[in-house]
Short mmCIF file of C-alpha atoms and ligand atoms in Angstrom, two decimals:
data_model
loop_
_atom_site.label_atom_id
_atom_site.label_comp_id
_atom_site.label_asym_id
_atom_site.label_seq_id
_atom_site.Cartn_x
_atom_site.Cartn_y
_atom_site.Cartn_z
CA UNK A 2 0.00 0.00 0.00
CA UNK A 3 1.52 3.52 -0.87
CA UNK A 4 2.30 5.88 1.51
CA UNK A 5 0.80 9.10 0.49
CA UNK A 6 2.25 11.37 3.30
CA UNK A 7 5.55 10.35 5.54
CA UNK A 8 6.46 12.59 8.60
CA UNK A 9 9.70 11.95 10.38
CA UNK A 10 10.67 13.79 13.16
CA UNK A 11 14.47 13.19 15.54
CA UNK A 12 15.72 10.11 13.29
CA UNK A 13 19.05 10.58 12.76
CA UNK A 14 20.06 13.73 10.97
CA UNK A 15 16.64 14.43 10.12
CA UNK A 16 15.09 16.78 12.46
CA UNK A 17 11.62 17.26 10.63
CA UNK A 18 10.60 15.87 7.29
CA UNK A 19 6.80 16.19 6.17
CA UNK A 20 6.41 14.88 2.51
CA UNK A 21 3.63 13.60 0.28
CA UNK A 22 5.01 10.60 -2.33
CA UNK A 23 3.93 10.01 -5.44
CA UNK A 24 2.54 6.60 -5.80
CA UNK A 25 4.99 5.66 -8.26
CA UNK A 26 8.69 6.83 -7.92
CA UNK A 27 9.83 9.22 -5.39
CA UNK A 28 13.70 10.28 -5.75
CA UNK A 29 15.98 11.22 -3.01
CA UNK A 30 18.99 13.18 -4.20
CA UNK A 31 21.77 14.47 -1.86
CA UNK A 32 25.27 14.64 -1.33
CA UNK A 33 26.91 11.82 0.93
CA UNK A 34 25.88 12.40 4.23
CA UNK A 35 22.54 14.30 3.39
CA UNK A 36 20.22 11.59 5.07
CA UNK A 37 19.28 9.99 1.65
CA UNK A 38 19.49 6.41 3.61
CA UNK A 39 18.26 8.20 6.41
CA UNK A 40 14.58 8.63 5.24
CA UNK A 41 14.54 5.03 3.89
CA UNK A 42 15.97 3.82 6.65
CA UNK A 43 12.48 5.46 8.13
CA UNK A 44 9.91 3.75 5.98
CA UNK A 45 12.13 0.36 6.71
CA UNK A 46 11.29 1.38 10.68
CA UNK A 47 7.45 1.86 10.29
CA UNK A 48 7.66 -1.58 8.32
CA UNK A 49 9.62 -3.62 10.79
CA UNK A 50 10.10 -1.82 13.76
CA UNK A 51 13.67 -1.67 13.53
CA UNK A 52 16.44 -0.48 11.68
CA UNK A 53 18.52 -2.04 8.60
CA UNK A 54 21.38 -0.46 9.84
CA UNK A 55 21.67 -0.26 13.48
CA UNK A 56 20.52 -2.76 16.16
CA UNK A 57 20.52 -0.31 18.57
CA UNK A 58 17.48 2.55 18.86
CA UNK A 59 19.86 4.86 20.30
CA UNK A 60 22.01 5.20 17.66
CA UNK A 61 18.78 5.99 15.38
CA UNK A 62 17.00 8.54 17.46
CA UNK A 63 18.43 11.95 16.83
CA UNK A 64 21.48 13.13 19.23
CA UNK A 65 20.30 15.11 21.95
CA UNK A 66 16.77 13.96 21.58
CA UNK A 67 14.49 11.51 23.58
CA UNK A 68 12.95 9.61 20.95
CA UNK A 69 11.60 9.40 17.15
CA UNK A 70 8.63 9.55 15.27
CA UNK A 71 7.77 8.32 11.63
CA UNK A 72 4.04 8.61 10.72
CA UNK A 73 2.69 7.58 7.79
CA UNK A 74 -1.22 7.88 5.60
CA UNK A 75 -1.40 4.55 4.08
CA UNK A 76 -3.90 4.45 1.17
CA UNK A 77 -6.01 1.72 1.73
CA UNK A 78 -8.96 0.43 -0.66
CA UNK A 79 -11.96 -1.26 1.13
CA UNK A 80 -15.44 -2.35 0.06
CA UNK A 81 -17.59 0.15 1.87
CA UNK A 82 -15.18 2.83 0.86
CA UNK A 83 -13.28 3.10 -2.25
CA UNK A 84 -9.97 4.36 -1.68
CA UNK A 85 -8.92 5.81 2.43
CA UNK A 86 -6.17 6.74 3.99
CA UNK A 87 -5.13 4.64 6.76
CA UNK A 88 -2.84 6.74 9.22
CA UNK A 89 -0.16 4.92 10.66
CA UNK A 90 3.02 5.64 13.21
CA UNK A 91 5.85 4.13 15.16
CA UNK A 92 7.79 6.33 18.26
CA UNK A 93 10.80 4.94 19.66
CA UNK A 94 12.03 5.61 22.78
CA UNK A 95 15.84 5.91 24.14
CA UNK A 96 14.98 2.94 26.51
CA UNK A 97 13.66 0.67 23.53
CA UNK A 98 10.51 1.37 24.17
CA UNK A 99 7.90 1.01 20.81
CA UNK A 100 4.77 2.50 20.44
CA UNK A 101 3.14 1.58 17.64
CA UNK A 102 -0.62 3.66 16.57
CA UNK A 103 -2.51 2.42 13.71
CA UNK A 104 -6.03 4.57 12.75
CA UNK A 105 -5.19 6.87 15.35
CA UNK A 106 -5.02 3.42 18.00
CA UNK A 107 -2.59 3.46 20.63
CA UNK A 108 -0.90 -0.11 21.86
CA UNK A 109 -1.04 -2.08 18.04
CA UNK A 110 1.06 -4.93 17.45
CA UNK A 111 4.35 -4.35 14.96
CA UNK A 112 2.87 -7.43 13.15
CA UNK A 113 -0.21 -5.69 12.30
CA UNK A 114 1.76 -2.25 11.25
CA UNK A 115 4.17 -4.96 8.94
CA UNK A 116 0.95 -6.40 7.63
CA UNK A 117 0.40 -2.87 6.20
CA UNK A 118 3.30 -1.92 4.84
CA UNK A 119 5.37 -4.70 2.43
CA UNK A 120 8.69 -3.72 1.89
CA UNK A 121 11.54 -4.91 0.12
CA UNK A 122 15.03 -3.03 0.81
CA UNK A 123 17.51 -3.08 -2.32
CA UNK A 124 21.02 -2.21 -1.58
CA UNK A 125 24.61 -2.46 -2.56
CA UNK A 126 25.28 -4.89 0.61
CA UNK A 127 22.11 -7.01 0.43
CA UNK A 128 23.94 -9.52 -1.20
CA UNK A 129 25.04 -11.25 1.72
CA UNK A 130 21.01 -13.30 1.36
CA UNK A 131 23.49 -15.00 -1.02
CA UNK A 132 26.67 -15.52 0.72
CA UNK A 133 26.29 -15.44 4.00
CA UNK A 134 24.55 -17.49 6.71
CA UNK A 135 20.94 -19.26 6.33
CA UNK A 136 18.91 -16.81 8.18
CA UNK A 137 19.55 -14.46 5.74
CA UNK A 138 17.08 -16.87 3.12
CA UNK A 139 14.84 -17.93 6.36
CA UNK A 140 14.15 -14.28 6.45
CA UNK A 141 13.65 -13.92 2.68
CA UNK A 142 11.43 -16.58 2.66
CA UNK A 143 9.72 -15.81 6.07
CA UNK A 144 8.70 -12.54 4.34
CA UNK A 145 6.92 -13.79 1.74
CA UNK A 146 5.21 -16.64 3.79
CA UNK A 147 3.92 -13.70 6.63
CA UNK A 148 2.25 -11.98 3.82
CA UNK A 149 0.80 -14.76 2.01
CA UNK A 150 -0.54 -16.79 5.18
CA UNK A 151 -2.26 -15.65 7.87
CA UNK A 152 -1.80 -18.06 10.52
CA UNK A 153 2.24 -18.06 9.59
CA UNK A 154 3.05 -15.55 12.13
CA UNK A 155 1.35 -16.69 15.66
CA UNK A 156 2.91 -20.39 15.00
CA UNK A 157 6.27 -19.32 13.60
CA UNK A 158 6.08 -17.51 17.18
CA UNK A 159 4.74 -20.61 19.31
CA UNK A 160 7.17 -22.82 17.65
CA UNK A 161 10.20 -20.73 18.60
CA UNK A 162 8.84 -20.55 22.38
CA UNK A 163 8.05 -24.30 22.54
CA UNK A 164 11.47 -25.01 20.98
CA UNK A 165 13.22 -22.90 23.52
CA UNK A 166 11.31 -24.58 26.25
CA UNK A 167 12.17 -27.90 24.82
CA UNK A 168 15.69 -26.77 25.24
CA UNK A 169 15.69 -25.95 28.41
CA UNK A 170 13.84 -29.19 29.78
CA UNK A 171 16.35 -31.35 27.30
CA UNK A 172 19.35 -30.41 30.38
CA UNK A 173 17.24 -32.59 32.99
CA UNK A 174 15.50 -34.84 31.11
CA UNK A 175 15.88 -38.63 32.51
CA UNK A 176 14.05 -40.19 29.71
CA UNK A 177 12.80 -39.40 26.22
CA UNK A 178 9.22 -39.93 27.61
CA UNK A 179 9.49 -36.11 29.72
CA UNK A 180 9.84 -34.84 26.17
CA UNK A 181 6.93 -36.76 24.07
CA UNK A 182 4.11 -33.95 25.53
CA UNK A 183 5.47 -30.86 24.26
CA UNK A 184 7.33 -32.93 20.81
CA UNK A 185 3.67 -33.68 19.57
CA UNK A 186 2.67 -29.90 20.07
CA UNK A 187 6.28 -28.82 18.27
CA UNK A 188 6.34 -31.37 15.69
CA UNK A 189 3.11 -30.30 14.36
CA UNK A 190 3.71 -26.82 14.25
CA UNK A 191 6.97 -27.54 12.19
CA UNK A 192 5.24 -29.66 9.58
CA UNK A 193 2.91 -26.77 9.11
CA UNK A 194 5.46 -23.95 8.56
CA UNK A 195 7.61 -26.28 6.30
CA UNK A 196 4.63 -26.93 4.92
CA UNK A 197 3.87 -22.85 4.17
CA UNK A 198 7.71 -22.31 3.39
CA UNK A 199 8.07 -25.29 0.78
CA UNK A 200 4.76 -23.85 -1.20
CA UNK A 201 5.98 -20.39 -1.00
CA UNK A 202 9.05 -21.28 -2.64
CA UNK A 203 7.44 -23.10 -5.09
CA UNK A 204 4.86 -20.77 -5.93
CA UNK A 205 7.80 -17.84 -6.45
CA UNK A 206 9.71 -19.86 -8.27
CA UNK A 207 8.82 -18.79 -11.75
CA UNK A 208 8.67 -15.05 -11.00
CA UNK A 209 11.96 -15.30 -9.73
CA UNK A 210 13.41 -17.25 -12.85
CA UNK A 211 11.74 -14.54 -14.96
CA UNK A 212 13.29 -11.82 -13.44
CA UNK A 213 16.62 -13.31 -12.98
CA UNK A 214 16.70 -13.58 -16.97
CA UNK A 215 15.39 -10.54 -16.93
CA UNK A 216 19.00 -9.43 -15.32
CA UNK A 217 21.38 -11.88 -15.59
CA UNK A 218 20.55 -13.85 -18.89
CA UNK A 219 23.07 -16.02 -18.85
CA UNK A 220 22.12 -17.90 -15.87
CA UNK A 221 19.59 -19.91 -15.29
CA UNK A 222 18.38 -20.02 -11.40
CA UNK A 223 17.50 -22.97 -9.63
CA UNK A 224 15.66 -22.52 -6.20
CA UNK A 225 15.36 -25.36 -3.60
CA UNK A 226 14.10 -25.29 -0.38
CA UNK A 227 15.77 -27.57 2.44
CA UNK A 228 13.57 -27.87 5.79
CA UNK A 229 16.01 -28.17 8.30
CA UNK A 230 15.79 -32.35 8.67
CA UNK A 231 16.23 -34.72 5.93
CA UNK A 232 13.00 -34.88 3.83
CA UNK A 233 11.54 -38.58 4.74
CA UNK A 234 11.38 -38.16 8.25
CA UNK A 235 8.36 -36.95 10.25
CA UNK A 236 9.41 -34.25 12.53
CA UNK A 237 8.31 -36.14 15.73
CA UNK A 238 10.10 -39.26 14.76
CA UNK A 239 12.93 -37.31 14.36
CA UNK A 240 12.96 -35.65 17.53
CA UNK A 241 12.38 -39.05 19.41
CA UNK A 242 15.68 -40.62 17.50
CA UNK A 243 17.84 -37.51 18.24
CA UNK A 244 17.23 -37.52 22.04
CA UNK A 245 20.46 -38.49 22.75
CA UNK A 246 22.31 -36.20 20.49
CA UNK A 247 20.19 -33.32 21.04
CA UNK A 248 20.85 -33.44 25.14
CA UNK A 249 24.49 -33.84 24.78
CA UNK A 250 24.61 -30.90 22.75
CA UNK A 251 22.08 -28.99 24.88
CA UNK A 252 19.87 -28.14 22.24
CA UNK A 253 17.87 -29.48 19.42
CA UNK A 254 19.86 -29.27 16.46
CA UNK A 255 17.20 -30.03 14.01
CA UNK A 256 14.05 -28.30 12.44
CA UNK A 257 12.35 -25.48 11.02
CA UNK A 258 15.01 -22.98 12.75
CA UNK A 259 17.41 -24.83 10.32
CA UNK A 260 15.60 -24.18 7.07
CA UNK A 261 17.18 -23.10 4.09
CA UNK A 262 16.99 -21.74 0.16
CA UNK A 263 19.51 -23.08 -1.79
CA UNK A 264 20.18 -21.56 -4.71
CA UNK A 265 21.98 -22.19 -7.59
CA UNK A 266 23.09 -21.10 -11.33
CA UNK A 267 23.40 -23.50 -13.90
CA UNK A 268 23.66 -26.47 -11.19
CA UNK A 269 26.36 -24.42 -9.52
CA UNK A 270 25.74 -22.92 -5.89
CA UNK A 271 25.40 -19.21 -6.70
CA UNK A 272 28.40 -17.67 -4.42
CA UNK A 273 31.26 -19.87 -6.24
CA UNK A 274 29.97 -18.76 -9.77
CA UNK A 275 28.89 -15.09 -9.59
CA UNK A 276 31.07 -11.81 -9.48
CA UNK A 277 30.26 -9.56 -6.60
CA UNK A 278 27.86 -7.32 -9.20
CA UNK A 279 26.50 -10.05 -10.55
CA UNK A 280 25.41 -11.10 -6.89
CA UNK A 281 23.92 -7.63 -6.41
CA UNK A 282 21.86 -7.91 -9.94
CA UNK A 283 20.64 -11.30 -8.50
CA UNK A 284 19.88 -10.01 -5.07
CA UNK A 285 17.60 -7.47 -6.58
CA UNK A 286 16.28 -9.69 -9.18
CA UNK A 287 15.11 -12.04 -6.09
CA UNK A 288 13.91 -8.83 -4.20
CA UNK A 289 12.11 -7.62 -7.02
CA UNK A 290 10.18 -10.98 -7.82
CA UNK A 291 9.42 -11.51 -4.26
CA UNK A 292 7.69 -8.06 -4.33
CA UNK A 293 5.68 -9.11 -7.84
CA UNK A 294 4.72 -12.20 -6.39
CA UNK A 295 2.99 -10.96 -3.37
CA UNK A 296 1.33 -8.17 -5.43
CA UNK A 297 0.12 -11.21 -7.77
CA UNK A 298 -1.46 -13.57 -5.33
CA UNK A 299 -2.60 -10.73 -2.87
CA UNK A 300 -3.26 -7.31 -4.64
CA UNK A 301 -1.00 -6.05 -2.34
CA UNK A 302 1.35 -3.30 -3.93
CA UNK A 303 4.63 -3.85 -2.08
CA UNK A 304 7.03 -0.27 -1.43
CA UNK A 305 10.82 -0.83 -2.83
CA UNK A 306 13.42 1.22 -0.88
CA UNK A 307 16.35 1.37 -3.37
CA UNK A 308 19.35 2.44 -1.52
CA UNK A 309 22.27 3.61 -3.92
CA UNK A 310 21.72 1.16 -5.91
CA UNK A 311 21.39 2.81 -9.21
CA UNK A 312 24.98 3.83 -9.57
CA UNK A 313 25.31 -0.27 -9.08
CA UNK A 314 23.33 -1.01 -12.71
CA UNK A 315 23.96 0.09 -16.37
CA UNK A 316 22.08 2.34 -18.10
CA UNK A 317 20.04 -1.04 -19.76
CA UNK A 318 19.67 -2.37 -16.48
CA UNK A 319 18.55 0.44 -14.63
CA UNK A 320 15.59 0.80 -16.95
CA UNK A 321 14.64 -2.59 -17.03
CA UNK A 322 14.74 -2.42 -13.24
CA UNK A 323 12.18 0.51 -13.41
CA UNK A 324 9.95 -0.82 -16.11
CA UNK A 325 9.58 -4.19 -13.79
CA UNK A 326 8.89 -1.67 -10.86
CA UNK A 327 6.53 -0.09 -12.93
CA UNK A 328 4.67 -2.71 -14.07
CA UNK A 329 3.59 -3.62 -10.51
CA UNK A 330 2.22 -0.24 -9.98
CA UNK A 331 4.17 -0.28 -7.29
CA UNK A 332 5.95 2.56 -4.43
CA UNK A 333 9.33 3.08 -5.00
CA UNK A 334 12.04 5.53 -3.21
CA UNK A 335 15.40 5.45 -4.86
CA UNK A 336 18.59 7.47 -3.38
CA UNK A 337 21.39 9.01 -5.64
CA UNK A 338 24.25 11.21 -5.41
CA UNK A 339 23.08 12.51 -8.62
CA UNK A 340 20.17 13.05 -11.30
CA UNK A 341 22.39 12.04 -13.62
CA UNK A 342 22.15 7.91 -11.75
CA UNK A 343 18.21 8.17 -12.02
CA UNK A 344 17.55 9.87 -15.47
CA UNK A 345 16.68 6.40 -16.88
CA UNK A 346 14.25 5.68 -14.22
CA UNK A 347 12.29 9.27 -14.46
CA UNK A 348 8.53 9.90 -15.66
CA UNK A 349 5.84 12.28 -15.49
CA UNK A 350 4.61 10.36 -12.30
CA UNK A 351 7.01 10.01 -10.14
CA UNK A 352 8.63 12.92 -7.89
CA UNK A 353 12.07 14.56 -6.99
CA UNK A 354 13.01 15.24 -3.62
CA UNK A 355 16.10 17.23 -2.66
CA UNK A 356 17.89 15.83 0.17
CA UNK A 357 20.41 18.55 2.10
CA UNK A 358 21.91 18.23 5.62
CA UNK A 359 18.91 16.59 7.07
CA UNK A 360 16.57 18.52 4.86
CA UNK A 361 13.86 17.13 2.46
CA UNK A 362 12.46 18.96 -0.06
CA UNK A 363 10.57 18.68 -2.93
CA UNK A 364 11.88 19.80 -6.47
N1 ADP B 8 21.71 9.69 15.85
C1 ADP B 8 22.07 10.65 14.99
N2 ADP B 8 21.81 11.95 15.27
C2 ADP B 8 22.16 12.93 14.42
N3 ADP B 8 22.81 12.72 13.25
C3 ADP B 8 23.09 11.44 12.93
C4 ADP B 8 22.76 10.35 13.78
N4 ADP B 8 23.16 9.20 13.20
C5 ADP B 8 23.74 9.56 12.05
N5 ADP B 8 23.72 10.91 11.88
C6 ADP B 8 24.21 11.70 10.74
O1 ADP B 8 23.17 11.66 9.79
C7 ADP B 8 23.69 11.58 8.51
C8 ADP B 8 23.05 10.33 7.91
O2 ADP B 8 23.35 10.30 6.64
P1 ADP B 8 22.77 9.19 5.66
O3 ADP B 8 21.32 9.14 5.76
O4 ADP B 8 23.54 7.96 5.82
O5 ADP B 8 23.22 9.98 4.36
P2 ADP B 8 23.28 9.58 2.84
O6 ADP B 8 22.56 8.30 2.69
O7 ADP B 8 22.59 10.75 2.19
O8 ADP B 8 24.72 9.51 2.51
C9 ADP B 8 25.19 11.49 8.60
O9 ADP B 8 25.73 12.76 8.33
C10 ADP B 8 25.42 11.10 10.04
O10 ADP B 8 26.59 11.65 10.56
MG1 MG B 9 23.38 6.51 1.98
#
C-alpha cells in the first residue's frame, strides 16, 4: 500500500521531514551524508520496527533527543469505501521502548503495522542473502510466507517458544518420555510452517526465474528449499531418534530454525559462480520478484526502498529495473548522489526530492 504522506521527526540527521510521495517513484537526491538512507531507513522502521542499519534505537533517534517519530497515511482500498487513507506511526524511545498507533489506536502490534506496509530493501550490501549465513534466506522466505498466510506468524512464534522450552527441559530430562508432551505440540507446528515455506518457494519460483533472466541472462536459477531435517522423516520421529544427540549438545539441532533456500546457477551454488555485481543484480532480481509475487497472489502493492543502488546497474539495467517496478504499480524511493544515476528511471509520475543536511524537499 503507498504511503501518500511520511512525517519523520528526531531520526538521525533528520530533524523534521513532512512529505507527500507520489505513488509511483519518489527520488531522493543528496550529497553523501545528506540523510538519503536516512529517510529510507524510516519507511524500513514503520515496516519492521527496527532499523537495517543499526541494532541499537539509540544510535537511530536523533542526538540530543528523547525519541523518534515516523508517521505515515497509508492508502487503503476497502469495500464500503473506495480508496482511504489509513494513518499509521511508530515512536521509539531511548529505553527501547515502541509504540506503535494504527487509525489513530494506541498499543497495536508491529505485526499488524508490517501487515500494512510490504517492503523490500535493495542495496549495494544485500547480497550477503546469497553468501552469507541461512537466516539471511529464512528471512527472505519468512517474508513472503507472513504476507501470504495468515496463521504463519502466531505459530512461527509458538514454535520458537516451545522449541526454547524444549531446550531448556532437554538439560534434565531422565528419559525421552518427559519430552513426548510438548514434541507432539512442536512437531506439528513444524510440519505446518515447512509446509507454508516449501509452497511459497514453489509458488515464487517462476517469477523469480523470470526476473533473474530478466537481469542476468546467462544464468539460469534454480531454487530449492531444504527444511532443516532430511526430507523422509516426520518431525516427531525425528525428535524421538535424536534424544540423545540433542541433550548432549544442549539443544535441538534439528528443524524449522534450520531451514534453508539453496540456490543455484546452472547447477552451480550461486556464491562460487557469480562476481560480486552479478550477486547484487541477482539479489535485486530475487527482491524484485518476491515483491511481484505478493502483489500477484494478494493485490497487495509492495514499497521498494532502493538504496544507492542505481549507480550499481547500467544504463540497460537500470531501466529494465524501473519498467519491472513499474509494471507492478508499485511505491518506489530510490537514493542518488546525482540526477544524472536516475535519469533512466524518471517519468511524469514520479517525484524529486532534494535531500540537504537533514533537509527534504521537494523539487
Ligand atoms: N543519531 C544521529 N543523530 C544525528 N545525526 C546522525 C545520527 N546518526 C547519524 N547521523 C548523521 O546523519 C547523517 C546520515 O546520513 P545518511 O542518511 O547515511 O546519508 P546519505 O545516505 O545521504 O549519505 C550522517 O551525516 C550522520 O553523521
Ligand atoms: Mg546513503
Amino acid at each position: 500500500m503507498p504511503l501518500s504522506r511520511l512525517i519523520i521527526q528526531q531520526f538521525r540527521n533528520i530533524k523534521a521531514c513532512d512529505i507527500h510521495p507520489s505513488p509511483g517513484f519518489n527520488f531522493l537526491v543528496g550529497a553523501n551524508g545528506s540523510g538519503k538512507t536516512s529517510v529510507l531507513e524510516a519507511i524500513y522502521l514503520l515496516g519492521h520496527g527496527r532499523s537495517f542499519k543499526s541494532t541499537l534505537t539509540g544510535r537511530v533517534i536523533q542526538n540530543d533527543q528523547p525519541e523518534l517519530f515516523v508517521h505515515g497515511r497509508v492508502q487503503e482500498h476497502s469495500l464500503t469505501r473506495d480508496q482511504f487513507e489509513l494513518p499509521v506511526g511508530i515512536n521509539k524511545q531511548r529505553d527501547g521502548s515502541t509504540e506503535v498507533k494504527i487509525g489513530g489506536q494506541s498499543g497495536q502490534k508491529l505485526a499488524q503495522l508490517a501487515k500494512i506496509l510490504p517492503l523490500q530493501l535493495i542495496h549495494p550490501e544485500g547480497f550477503e542473502l546469497l553468501t552469507d549465513g541461512p537466516k539471511f534466506r529464512r528471512a527472505f522466505i519468512d517474508w513472503g510466507v507472513f504476507h501470504t498466510e495468515a496463521g504463519f506468524h502466531e505459530a512461527w512464534g509458538r514454535f520458537k517458544r516451545l522449541n526454547k522450552q524444549r531446550n531448556a527441559l532437554l538439560k534434565d530430562a531422565k528419559s525421552y518420555r518427559e519430552l513426548s508432551y510438548w514434541d507432539k505440540q512442536l512437531a506439528e507446528l513444524a510440519e505446518k510452517i515447512s509446509h507454508w515455506r516449501q509452497a511459497y518457494v514453489e509458488q515464487m519460483t517462476t517469477v523469480a526465474q523470470e526476473m533473474c533472466q530478466a537481469f542476468l541472462p546467462e544464468f539460469d536459477i534454480q531454487l530449492k528449499y531444504y527444511r532443516g531435517w532430511d526430507k523422509d522423516t516426520p518431525y516427531d520421529q525425528l525428535l524421538e531418534r535424536n534424544f540423545e544427540r540433542d541433550q548432549s549438545l544442549g539443544y535441538t539441532f534439528s528443524g524449522p530454525n534450520k531451514a534453508d533456500l539453496r540456490i543455484k546457477v546452472n547447477g552451480t551454488p550461486v556464491e562460487d559462480v557469480l562476481s560480486r555485481g552479478q550477486l547484487k543484480l541477482m539479489v535485486c532480481a530475487l527482491r524484485v520478484a518476491q515483491g511481484q509475487h505478493l502483489t500477484q497472489v494478494t493485490e497487495k502493492p509492495c514499497i521498494y526502498l532502493i538504496d544507492d543502488f542505481a549507480s550499481e546497474l547500467d544504463s540497460q539495467r537500470r531501466k529494465r529495473l524501473a519498467d519491472c517496478l513499474k509494471a507492478t504499480g508499485a511505491q518506489v524511493f530510490v537514493s542518488s548522489i546525482t540526477e544524472e544515476q536516475i535519469a533512466d528511471m524518471r517519468d511524469e509520475q514520479g517525484k524529486l526530492f532534494h535531500v540537504e543536511q537533514g533537509n527534504i524537499e521537494q523539487r
